[in-house]
Amino acid sequence: MNVKGSIFIDLVKTIKSDKSGVFNKYLTAQDWEIINQKIYPSFWYPYETYKHCLNANYEVNARKNPNTAREWGRSSCREAMTGMYSTFIYAGDPLRFMSIYEMIHKNFYDFGKVEVIEEGQHQAVFKFTELDVQCVPIFHILEGWLVQGIELCGAKNVRCVFLSKSWEGDHDTSMRFTWD
């Protein structure tokens, strides 16, 4: 399992900028080998190192606050979808964006399955399977990422409700998005 450098870079910068050593207990020698290299946006990096960095940052800097992780997702989406991946934003058509999200997801993660179920003109459910339940922040990041992407397509008042949570024992993680 791997992640694209474009979603890994900011985590690495955060960890490398800390001089207190607070992240040392979260990261292995192999993690340090990887993050001490130059991280390239278009290269793939081991998911395990990404997970260790993400969980460490979530615990240390976010204090396990899901809202902070959602904001990380929003920011990451804004950067990607208004830059290199802007062709995936369909003005006035959030459902089209949602229908191709699985392809977008594969640009950043080489794992995880995504199913999108349209439930109406202003509502859809995302069902995620095969994501690591030991990396809770990833689910909140995806939530923020999707809210931002839907907004970039012109949706207003986007809301998300978790219908199931794999990290709490459910088979999958499902989120229902509604908007005006």
Coordinates of C-alpha atoms in Angstrom, one line a residue:
M1 CA 0.0 0.0 0.0
N2 CA 1.3 3.4 -1.0
V3 CA 0.4 7.1 -1.0
K4 CA 1.4 9.8 -3.5
G5 CA 4.0 12.3 -2.3
S6 CA 1.6 15.2 -3.0
I7 CA -0.4 14.2 0.1
F8 CA 2.7 13.2 2.1
I9 CA 4.8 16.3 1.7
D10 CA 3.0 18.5 4.3
L11 CA 3.1 15.8 6.9
V12 CA 6.9 15.4 6.4
K13 CA 7.4 19.2 6.6
T14 CA 5.5 19.4 9.8
I15 CA 7.5 16.6 11.4
K16 CA 10.9 17.8 10.1
S17 CA 10.2 21.3 11.4
D18 CA 9.7 20.1 14.9
K19 CA 13.0 20.2 16.9
S20 CA 11.6 19.0 20.2
G21 CA 11.7 15.3 19.4
V22 CA 8.0 14.9 20.2
F23 CA 7.5 12.7 17.1
N24 CA 10.3 10.3 17.8
K25 CA 8.1 7.9 19.8
Y26 CA 5.7 7.6 16.9
L27 CA 8.2 6.9 14.1
T28 CA 10.4 4.0 13.3
A29 CA 14.0 4.1 12.0
Q30 CA 12.6 3.1 8.6
D31 CA 10.1 6.0 8.7
W32 CA 12.9 8.5 9.5
E33 CA 15.0 7.1 6.5
I34 CA 12.1 7.9 4.2
I35 CA 11.1 11.3 5.6
N36 CA 14.7 12.5 5.7
Q37 CA 14.8 12.1 1.9
K38 CA 13.4 14.7 -0.5
I39 CA 9.7 13.9 -1.0
Y40 CA 8.5 14.2 -4.6
P41 CA 4.8 15.0 -5.3
S42 CA 4.5 12.4 -8.1
F43 CA 6.3 9.5 -6.4
W44 CA 4.7 6.8 -4.3
Y45 CA 5.7 6.3 -0.7
P46 CA 4.9 3.5 1.8
Y47 CA 1.6 3.8 3.4
E48 CA 3.0 2.6 6.8
T49 CA 5.2 5.6 7.0
Y50 CA 2.4 7.9 6.0
K51 CA 0.2 6.3 8.6
H52 CA 2.7 6.7 11.3
C53 CA 3.3 10.4 10.4
L54 CA -0.4 11.1 10.1
N55 CA -1.3 9.4 13.4
A56 CA 1.5 11.3 15.1
N57 CA 0.5 14.6 13.7
Y58 CA -3.2 13.9 14.6
E59 CA -2.3 13.1 18.2
V60 CA 0.4 15.8 18.7
N61 CA -0.9 18.8 16.7
A62 CA -4.6 18.1 16.3
R63 CA -5.0 16.6 19.8
K64 CA -7.2 13.9 18.2
N65 CA -9.7 16.6 17.1
P66 CA -11.6 15.3 14.0
N67 CA -12.4 19.0 13.0
T68 CA -8.7 19.6 12.5
A69 CA -8.3 16.5 10.3
R70 CA -11.3 17.6 8.3
E71 CA -9.6 21.0 7.7
W72 CA -6.5 19.2 6.6
G73 CA -8.7 17.4 4.0
R74 CA -10.3 20.6 2.9
S75 CA -7.0 22.3 2.5
S76 CA -5.5 19.4 0.6
C77 CA -8.5 19.3 -1.8
R78 CA -8.4 23.0 -2.4
E79 CA -4.7 22.8 -3.3
A80 CA -5.0 19.8 -5.6
M81 CA -8.3 20.6 -7.2
T82 CA -7.5 24.2 -8.0
G83 CA -4.1 23.3 -9.3
M84 CA -2.9 20.1 -11.0
Y85 CA -6.3 18.3 -10.9
S86 CA -8.6 21.3 -11.7
T87 CA -10.0 19.4 -14.7
F88 CA -11.9 17.2 -12.2
I89 CA -14.0 20.2 -11.0
Y90 CA -17.3 20.5 -12.8
A91 CA -18.9 23.8 -12.1
G92 CA -22.5 23.3 -11.2
D93 CA -22.3 19.5 -11.2
P94 CA -21.3 18.1 -7.9
L95 CA -22.7 14.7 -8.8
R96 CA -20.3 14.4 -11.7
F97 CA -17.4 15.1 -9.4
M98 CA -18.7 12.5 -7.0
S99 CA -19.1 9.9 -9.8
I100 CA -15.5 10.1 -10.7
Y101 CA -14.1 10.3 -7.2
E102 CA -12.9 6.7 -7.2
M103 CA -10.5 7.6 -10.1
I104 CA -9.4 10.7 -8.2
H105 CA -8.8 8.6 -5.1
K106 CA -6.5 6.3 -7.0
N107 CA -4.3 9.3 -7.9
F108 CA -3.4 9.7 -4.2
Y109 CA -3.9 6.2 -2.7
D110 CA -3.3 2.8 -4.3
F111 CA -5.6 1.1 -1.9
G112 CA -9.1 1.3 -0.6
K113 CA -12.4 0.8 -2.5
V114 CA -14.9 3.6 -3.1
E115 CA -18.5 3.2 -4.0
V116 CA -20.7 6.2 -4.7
I117 CA -24.5 5.9 -4.5
E118 CA -26.5 8.8 -5.8
E119 CA -29.6 9.2 -3.7
G120 CA -31.0 12.3 -5.4
Q121 CA -30.1 15.5 -7.0
H122 CA -28.5 16.9 -3.9
Q123 CA -27.5 13.8 -2.0
A124 CA -25.1 10.9 -2.3
V125 CA -23.5 8.2 -0.1
F126 CA -19.8 7.3 -0.2
K127 CA -18.9 3.8 0.9
F128 CA -15.3 3.2 1.7
T129 CA -13.9 -0.3 2.2
E130 CA -10.4 -1.7 2.6
L131 CA -9.1 1.4 4.4
D132 CA -6.9 1.0 7.5
V133 CA -9.1 1.2 10.6
Q134 CA -6.1 1.9 12.7
C135 CA -5.7 5.3 10.9
V136 CA -8.8 7.2 12.1
P137 CA -7.7 10.6 10.8
I138 CA -7.8 9.4 7.2
F139 CA -11.6 9.1 7.4
H140 CA -12.0 12.7 8.7
I141 CA -9.5 13.9 6.1
L142 CA -11.5 12.2 3.3
E143 CA -14.7 13.8 4.7
G144 CA -13.2 17.3 4.6
W145 CA -11.7 16.6 1.2
L146 CA -15.1 15.5 -0.2
V147 CA -17.0 18.4 1.3
Q148 CA -14.4 20.9 -0.2
G149 CA -14.6 19.1 -3.6
I150 CA -18.4 19.3 -3.7
E151 CA -18.2 23.0 -2.7
L152 CA -15.7 23.7 -5.5
C153 CA -18.3 22.3 -7.9
G154 CA -20.8 24.9 -6.7
A155 CA -22.7 23.2 -4.0
K156 CA -23.8 25.2 -0.9
N157 CA -24.3 24.2 2.7
V158 CA -22.7 20.8 2.2
R159 CA -23.3 18.5 5.2
C160 CA -21.9 15.1 6.0
V161 CA -23.2 12.4 8.3
F162 CA -21.4 9.1 9.0
L163 CA -23.7 6.2 8.5
S164 CA -21.2 3.6 9.5
K165 CA -17.6 3.7 10.9
S166 CA -15.2 0.8 10.2
W167 CA -12.9 1.9 12.9
E168 CA -15.7 1.3 15.4
G169 CA -16.4 -2.2 14.1
D170 CA -18.7 -1.7 11.1
H171 CA -17.9 -3.5 7.9
D172 CA -17.3 -0.2 6.0
T173 CA -17.3 3.5 6.5
S174 CA -20.2 5.2 4.8
M175 CA -20.8 9.0 4.7
R176 CA -24.0 10.7 3.4
F177 CA -23.4 14.1 1.8
T178 CA -26.3 16.5 1.2
W179 CA -26.2 20.0 -0.1
D180 CA -28.3 22.9 -1.4

